[in-house]
Amino acid sequence: AEIRLYPLDAQGLEDDVAEFVQSIKKRRRQTRELAEVLYKRLLRPMQASIAGRDLLIVPHGSLHYVPFAALHDGERYLVQGRALRYLPSAMLLGLLPQPGSKAAGAPVQRLLILGNPDLGKAELDLPASQEEARAVQGWVANNSERAVREAAAESRSKERAFDFSHIHVASHGEFSADAPLDSRLRLAADAKNDGVLSVSEIYGLRLNAQVVMLSACETGLGRVSSGDDVVGLTRGFLYAGAQNVVGSLWEVDDDATSALSQAMYDGLKKGLPVAKALALAQEQLLAKKPHPFFWAAFLDSGTGR
């Protein structure tokens, strides 16, 4: 094993990150130019070392909000030809499979799908998410359980989630910067639960999932609390026992999300590791919708394959 250190200039980095992310969200033309600027700052010094390799990224500070897949070296995006996986904290490095261990994938065995929960207000309905839930069940077919509207309840997530190898949630995600433990997924309420599945509650779940797919806006976000630590929905699901959590950094186009999800599940059905399945799905979508807004939001965080 070899360790190499590459000192980077952090002056003005937070401003560059903020400008890049906003450019993506607003689908600006200069996004590609900003993607090259950040690549030069962050990865150009180590370009020879990472050439042709999959990457495990443990961000620090504002880098938690960077979609590294969308960085560009002048010829292609970082995700093209490689898989990217993230860890929200360096403390999780000890949970990674040992080098040389078999790179098994995450084939879909039992899938729980929660989509378009009834939140009591028409303006919160997500018909595209309900269609996404139906489509996901169609892609996976066998051994799946789909729950929409009233059935997509917080109680179901708490009582049934342990029984599934894969969990797909197509709903509203809400990020609370001031109180990150209050960040939440919105599900249907019932007599047992209020429908607000917060990070603090997720920490109390018991999961046996290889993959949790959070198809909702801003589900991958967290607030950096100190050092290399970040608190958010992703960290919550990993703590609860999920091996991989796929979440988004911004609200993504419905059609693009559906296409990316289908391509990712196709890869998982073939036994590909999660990061590889996601990377190939992003490449497929990139060919149809070149702007990073449509494909770069989703990140795979986790300690599994």
Short mmCIF file of C-alpha atoms in Angstrom, two decimals:
data_model
loop_
_atom_site.label_atom_id
_atom_site.label_comp_id
_atom_site.label_asym_id
_atom_site.label_seq_id
_atom_site.Cartn_x
_atom_site.Cartn_y
_atom_site.Cartn_z
CA ALA A 1 0.00 0.00 0.00
CA GLU A 2 1.13 3.51 -0.73
CA ILE A 3 -0.02 6.85 0.62
CA ARG A 4 0.41 10.02 -1.41
CA LEU A 5 -0.42 13.51 -0.25
CA TYR A 6 -1.28 16.34 -2.60
CA PRO A 7 -1.50 19.81 -1.02
CA LEU A 8 -4.34 21.88 -2.49
CA ASP A 9 -5.00 25.60 -2.39
CA ALA A 10 -8.21 26.16 -0.41
CA GLN A 11 -8.31 29.94 -0.81
CA GLY A 12 -11.69 30.91 -2.26
CA LEU A 13 -12.72 27.27 -2.61
CA GLU A 14 -16.09 27.67 -0.90
CA ASP A 15 -17.02 30.44 -3.32
CA ASP A 16 -16.02 28.31 -6.30
CA VAL A 17 -18.07 25.39 -4.99
CA ALA A 18 -21.13 27.58 -4.40
CA GLU A 19 -20.88 29.11 -7.87
CA PHE A 20 -20.51 25.68 -9.49
CA VAL A 21 -23.50 24.16 -7.68
CA GLN A 22 -25.72 27.15 -8.42
CA SER A 23 -24.69 27.04 -12.07
CA ILE A 24 -25.78 23.41 -12.27
CA LYS A 25 -29.10 24.01 -10.53
CA LYS A 26 -29.89 26.92 -12.83
CA ARG A 27 -28.65 25.00 -15.89
CA ARG A 28 -26.29 27.77 -16.96
CA ARG A 29 -24.11 27.52 -20.03
CA GLN A 30 -20.91 28.25 -18.12
CA THR A 31 -21.34 25.13 -15.99
CA ARG A 32 -18.80 23.21 -18.09
CA GLU A 33 -16.22 25.97 -17.64
CA LEU A 34 -16.74 25.98 -13.86
CA ALA A 35 -16.50 22.18 -13.83
CA GLU A 36 -13.04 22.44 -15.37
CA VAL A 37 -11.99 25.11 -12.87
CA LEU A 38 -12.87 22.86 -9.92
CA TYR A 39 -11.25 19.84 -11.54
CA LYS A 40 -8.01 21.75 -11.90
CA ARG A 41 -8.17 22.87 -8.28
CA LEU A 42 -9.10 19.52 -6.75
CA LEU A 43 -7.96 16.69 -9.00
CA ARG A 44 -5.45 17.90 -11.59
CA PRO A 45 -2.50 17.54 -9.14
CA MET A 46 -3.30 13.83 -8.71
CA GLN A 47 -4.54 13.12 -12.23
CA ALA A 48 -1.85 10.54 -13.00
CA SER A 49 -2.59 8.63 -9.79
CA ILE A 50 -6.33 8.36 -10.38
CA ALA A 51 -6.25 7.64 -14.12
CA GLY A 52 -8.44 4.67 -14.97
CA ARG A 53 -9.41 4.03 -11.34
CA ASP A 54 -12.70 3.97 -9.51
CA LEU A 55 -12.71 6.51 -6.68
CA LEU A 56 -13.77 6.53 -3.05
CA ILE A 57 -14.33 10.14 -2.00
CA VAL A 58 -14.44 11.33 1.62
CA PRO A 59 -15.23 15.06 1.28
CA HIS A 60 -14.38 17.73 3.81
CA GLY A 61 -16.24 20.96 4.53
CA SER A 62 -17.94 22.49 1.50
CA LEU A 63 -16.81 19.57 -0.67
CA HIS A 64 -19.70 17.56 0.76
CA TYR A 65 -21.91 19.56 -1.62
CA VAL A 66 -19.84 18.95 -4.77
CA PRO A 67 -21.18 16.50 -7.37
CA PHE A 68 -17.74 15.13 -8.26
CA ALA A 69 -19.26 13.18 -11.16
CA ALA A 70 -19.74 16.51 -12.95
CA LEU A 71 -16.11 17.70 -12.70
CA HIS A 72 -14.53 17.88 -16.14
CA ASP A 73 -10.89 17.40 -17.13
CA GLY A 74 -11.27 19.14 -20.49
CA GLU A 75 -12.05 15.94 -22.35
CA ARG A 76 -14.70 14.17 -20.31
CA TYR A 77 -16.61 14.19 -17.06
CA LEU A 78 -15.12 12.39 -14.07
CA VAL A 79 -17.91 9.79 -13.99
CA GLN A 80 -17.25 8.69 -17.55
CA GLY A 81 -15.38 5.41 -17.39
CA ARG A 82 -15.27 5.08 -13.61
CA ALA A 83 -17.44 4.49 -10.55
CA LEU A 84 -17.60 7.02 -7.72
CA ARG A 85 -18.49 6.19 -4.13
CA TYR A 86 -18.69 8.54 -1.15
CA LEU A 87 -18.33 8.30 2.59
CA PRO A 88 -19.76 11.11 4.75
CA SER A 89 -17.10 10.50 7.37
CA ALA A 90 -13.58 9.06 7.48
CA MET A 91 -14.65 7.12 10.57
CA LEU A 92 -16.52 4.74 8.24
CA LEU A 93 -13.35 3.70 6.40
CA GLY A 94 -12.87 0.85 8.85
CA LEU A 95 -16.15 -0.71 7.70
CA LEU A 96 -15.11 -1.05 4.06
CA PRO A 97 -14.44 -4.52 2.59
CA GLN A 98 -10.79 -5.47 2.75
CA PRO A 99 -8.69 -5.05 -0.42
CA GLY A 100 -8.85 -8.16 -2.53
CA SER A 101 -12.22 -9.30 -1.23
CA LYS A 102 -14.72 -10.42 -3.83
CA ALA A 103 -16.49 -7.46 -5.43
CA ALA A 104 -20.00 -8.86 -5.21
CA GLY A 105 -22.80 -6.67 -6.42
CA ALA A 106 -26.18 -5.89 -4.91
CA PRO A 107 -28.75 -7.98 -6.83
CA VAL A 108 -32.33 -7.04 -6.03
CA GLN A 109 -33.79 -9.75 -3.77
CA ARG A 110 -36.69 -8.02 -2.03
CA LEU A 111 -37.65 -4.44 -2.88
CA LEU A 112 -39.87 -2.09 -0.86
CA ILE A 113 -41.21 0.85 -2.88
CA LEU A 114 -42.80 3.87 -1.21
CA GLY A 115 -44.20 6.48 -3.60
CA ASN A 116 -46.34 9.61 -3.62
CA PRO A 117 -47.56 9.37 -0.02
CA ASP A 118 -50.81 11.13 0.82
CA LEU A 119 -49.67 14.21 2.75
CA GLY A 120 -53.13 15.73 3.08
CA LYS A 121 -52.58 18.62 0.66
CA ALA A 122 -53.15 18.50 -3.09
CA GLU A 123 -50.17 20.77 -3.75
CA LEU A 124 -47.91 18.13 -2.16
CA ASP A 125 -49.10 15.32 -4.42
CA LEU A 126 -46.39 13.81 -6.61
CA PRO A 127 -48.10 11.98 -9.49
CA ALA A 128 -44.75 11.54 -11.22
CA SER A 129 -43.43 9.79 -8.10
CA GLN A 130 -46.44 7.48 -8.09
CA GLU A 131 -45.72 6.61 -11.71
CA GLU A 132 -42.08 6.13 -10.80
CA ALA A 133 -43.10 3.68 -8.06
CA ARG A 134 -45.20 1.73 -10.55
CA ALA A 135 -42.38 1.72 -13.07
CA VAL A 136 -39.77 0.59 -10.54
CA GLN A 137 -41.97 -2.36 -9.61
CA GLY A 138 -42.27 -3.18 -13.30
CA TRP A 139 -38.50 -3.06 -13.80
CA VAL A 140 -37.82 -5.33 -10.85
CA ALA A 141 -41.06 -7.36 -11.06
CA ASN A 142 -40.52 -10.27 -8.70
CA ASN A 143 -40.23 -9.99 -4.92
CA SER A 144 -41.28 -6.35 -4.67
CA GLU A 145 -43.88 -4.58 -2.56
CA ARG A 146 -45.28 -1.24 -3.74
CA ALA A 147 -47.07 1.17 -1.41
CA VAL A 148 -48.49 4.51 -2.61
CA ARG A 149 -50.73 7.23 -1.17
CA GLU A 150 -52.09 6.21 2.27
CA ALA A 151 -50.16 2.93 2.16
CA ALA A 152 -46.84 4.77 1.79
CA ALA A 153 -46.85 5.40 5.50
CA GLU A 154 -44.12 6.20 7.97
CA SER A 155 -45.33 3.24 10.02
CA ARG A 156 -44.64 0.87 7.13
CA SER A 157 -41.10 2.19 6.83
CA LYS A 158 -40.50 1.54 10.51
CA GLU A 159 -42.23 -1.82 10.80
CA ARG A 160 -41.38 -3.47 7.48
CA ALA A 161 -38.10 -2.00 6.22
CA PHE A 162 -35.87 -4.63 7.87
CA ASP A 163 -37.39 -7.34 5.66
CA PHE A 164 -36.09 -5.87 2.39
CA SER A 165 -32.74 -5.92 0.63
CA HIS A 166 -33.58 -2.75 -1.32
CA ILE A 167 -35.74 0.25 -0.42
CA HIS A 168 -36.89 2.88 -2.92
CA VAL A 169 -38.54 6.06 -1.63
CA ALA A 170 -40.12 8.47 -4.14
CA SER A 171 -41.40 11.32 -2.02
CA HIS A 172 -40.59 14.75 -0.65
CA GLY A 173 -37.27 15.18 1.11
CA GLU A 174 -36.66 18.26 3.24
CA PHE A 175 -33.26 19.52 4.35
CA SER A 176 -32.98 21.59 7.52
CA ALA A 177 -29.67 23.49 7.57
CA ASP A 178 -30.29 24.97 11.02
CA ALA A 179 -31.27 21.65 12.64
CA PRO A 180 -29.86 18.81 10.51
CA LEU A 181 -31.34 16.10 12.75
CA ASP A 182 -34.75 17.51 11.76
CA SER A 183 -34.13 16.89 8.06
CA ARG A 184 -36.82 14.50 6.97
CA LEU A 185 -38.62 12.34 4.47
CA ARG A 186 -42.34 13.00 4.15
CA LEU A 187 -44.52 9.89 4.26
CA ALA A 188 -48.20 9.28 4.95
CA ALA A 189 -49.45 9.69 8.50
CA ASP A 190 -51.60 7.23 10.39
CA ALA A 191 -52.72 6.55 13.95
CA LYS A 192 -49.19 5.49 14.95
CA ASN A 193 -46.95 8.08 13.28
CA ASP A 194 -47.19 11.66 12.00
CA GLY A 195 -45.66 10.95 8.59
CA VAL A 196 -42.48 12.93 9.23
CA LEU A 197 -39.53 10.53 9.21
CA SER A 198 -36.72 12.67 10.61
CA VAL A 199 -33.00 11.92 10.71
CA SER A 200 -33.21 11.43 14.46
CA GLU A 201 -35.89 8.75 13.91
CA ILE A 202 -33.91 7.12 11.09
CA TYR A 203 -31.03 6.65 13.52
CA GLY A 204 -33.38 4.42 15.51
CA LEU A 205 -34.34 2.16 12.60
CA ARG A 206 -32.95 -1.34 12.06
CA LEU A 207 -32.19 -2.00 8.39
CA ASN A 208 -30.83 -4.97 6.51
CA ALA A 209 -30.75 -3.17 3.18
CA GLN A 210 -28.00 -3.35 0.60
CA VAL A 211 -29.37 -0.22 -1.06
CA VAL A 212 -31.67 2.61 -0.01
CA MET A 213 -32.62 4.78 -3.00
CA LEU A 214 -33.94 8.20 -1.98
CA SER A 215 -35.63 9.59 -5.05
CA ALA A 216 -36.54 12.92 -3.52
CA CYS A 217 -35.14 16.44 -3.57
CA GLU A 218 -32.06 17.23 -1.50
CA THR A 219 -31.94 13.83 0.20
CA GLY A 220 -28.16 13.59 0.01
CA LEU A 221 -27.58 16.89 1.75
CA GLY A 222 -26.32 17.25 5.27
CA ARG A 223 -24.83 19.97 7.37
CA VAL A 224 -21.14 19.79 8.15
CA SER A 225 -20.91 19.84 11.92
CA SER A 226 -17.19 19.44 12.59
CA GLY A 227 -14.10 17.99 11.00
CA ASP A 228 -15.03 15.40 8.39
CA ASP A 229 -18.44 14.67 9.85
CA VAL A 230 -21.75 15.46 8.17
CA VAL A 231 -25.23 14.95 9.56
CA GLY A 232 -28.06 14.24 7.15
CA LEU A 233 -30.43 11.65 5.74
CA THR A 234 -27.62 9.67 4.15
CA ARG A 235 -25.68 9.39 7.39
CA GLY A 236 -28.88 8.38 9.19
CA PHE A 237 -29.64 5.47 6.88
CA LEU A 238 -26.04 4.27 6.95
CA TYR A 239 -26.11 4.31 10.76
CA ALA A 240 -29.38 2.35 10.69
CA GLY A 241 -27.67 -0.45 8.77
CA ALA A 242 -27.98 0.33 5.06
CA GLN A 243 -24.86 -0.63 3.11
CA ASN A 244 -25.42 1.95 0.37
CA VAL A 245 -27.57 5.06 0.20
CA VAL A 246 -28.24 6.77 -3.12
CA GLY A 247 -29.47 10.33 -2.57
CA SER A 248 -29.62 13.60 -4.47
CA LEU A 249 -28.03 16.99 -3.94
CA TRP A 250 -30.81 19.00 -5.59
CA GLU A 251 -34.37 18.64 -6.87
CA VAL A 252 -34.07 16.58 -10.04
CA ASP A 253 -36.20 16.52 -13.19
CA ASP A 254 -38.87 13.79 -12.91
CA ASP A 255 -38.21 12.22 -16.32
CA ALA A 256 -34.45 12.22 -15.77
CA THR A 257 -34.84 10.63 -12.34
CA SER A 258 -37.07 7.91 -13.77
CA ALA A 259 -34.63 7.13 -16.58
CA LEU A 260 -31.64 7.08 -14.23
CA SER A 261 -33.44 4.86 -11.72
CA GLN A 262 -34.40 2.35 -14.38
CA ALA A 263 -30.86 2.16 -15.73
CA MET A 264 -29.43 1.78 -12.23
CA TYR A 265 -31.80 -1.06 -11.33
CA ASP A 266 -30.96 -2.76 -14.62
CA GLY A 267 -27.34 -2.75 -13.48
CA LEU A 268 -28.21 -4.03 -10.02
CA LYS A 269 -30.24 -6.88 -11.52
CA LYS A 270 -27.09 -7.89 -13.41
CA GLY A 271 -25.18 -8.02 -10.12
CA LEU A 272 -23.12 -4.86 -10.59
CA PRO A 273 -21.84 -3.01 -7.50
CA VAL A 274 -24.04 -0.04 -6.67
CA ALA A 275 -21.51 2.66 -7.56
CA LYS A 276 -20.86 1.01 -10.92
CA ALA A 277 -24.55 0.62 -11.69
CA LEU A 278 -25.13 4.30 -10.84
CA ALA A 279 -22.14 5.47 -12.89
CA LEU A 280 -23.31 3.56 -15.97
CA ALA A 281 -26.81 4.96 -15.50
CA GLN A 282 -25.40 8.49 -15.32
CA GLU A 283 -23.37 7.92 -18.47
CA GLN A 284 -26.46 6.69 -20.31
CA LEU A 285 -28.45 9.74 -19.27
CA LEU A 286 -25.53 12.06 -20.03
CA ALA A 287 -25.64 10.90 -23.65
CA LYS A 288 -29.26 12.04 -23.90
CA LYS A 289 -29.23 15.05 -21.57
CA PRO A 290 -25.70 16.50 -21.50
CA HIS A 291 -26.17 19.13 -18.80
CA PRO A 292 -25.10 17.85 -15.34
CA PHE A 293 -28.36 19.12 -13.84
CA PHE A 294 -30.12 16.02 -15.16
CA TRP A 295 -27.70 13.28 -14.08
CA ALA A 296 -25.08 14.48 -11.58
CA ALA A 297 -27.27 15.01 -8.50
CA PHE A 298 -27.28 11.40 -7.34
CA LEU A 299 -24.47 10.08 -5.16
CA ASP A 300 -23.78 6.59 -3.83
CA SER A 301 -22.64 6.73 -0.22
CA GLY A 302 -21.84 3.59 1.69
CA THR A 303 -19.61 0.83 2.91
CA GLY A 304 -21.05 -1.99 0.82
CA ARG A 305 -20.38 -3.09 -2.73
#
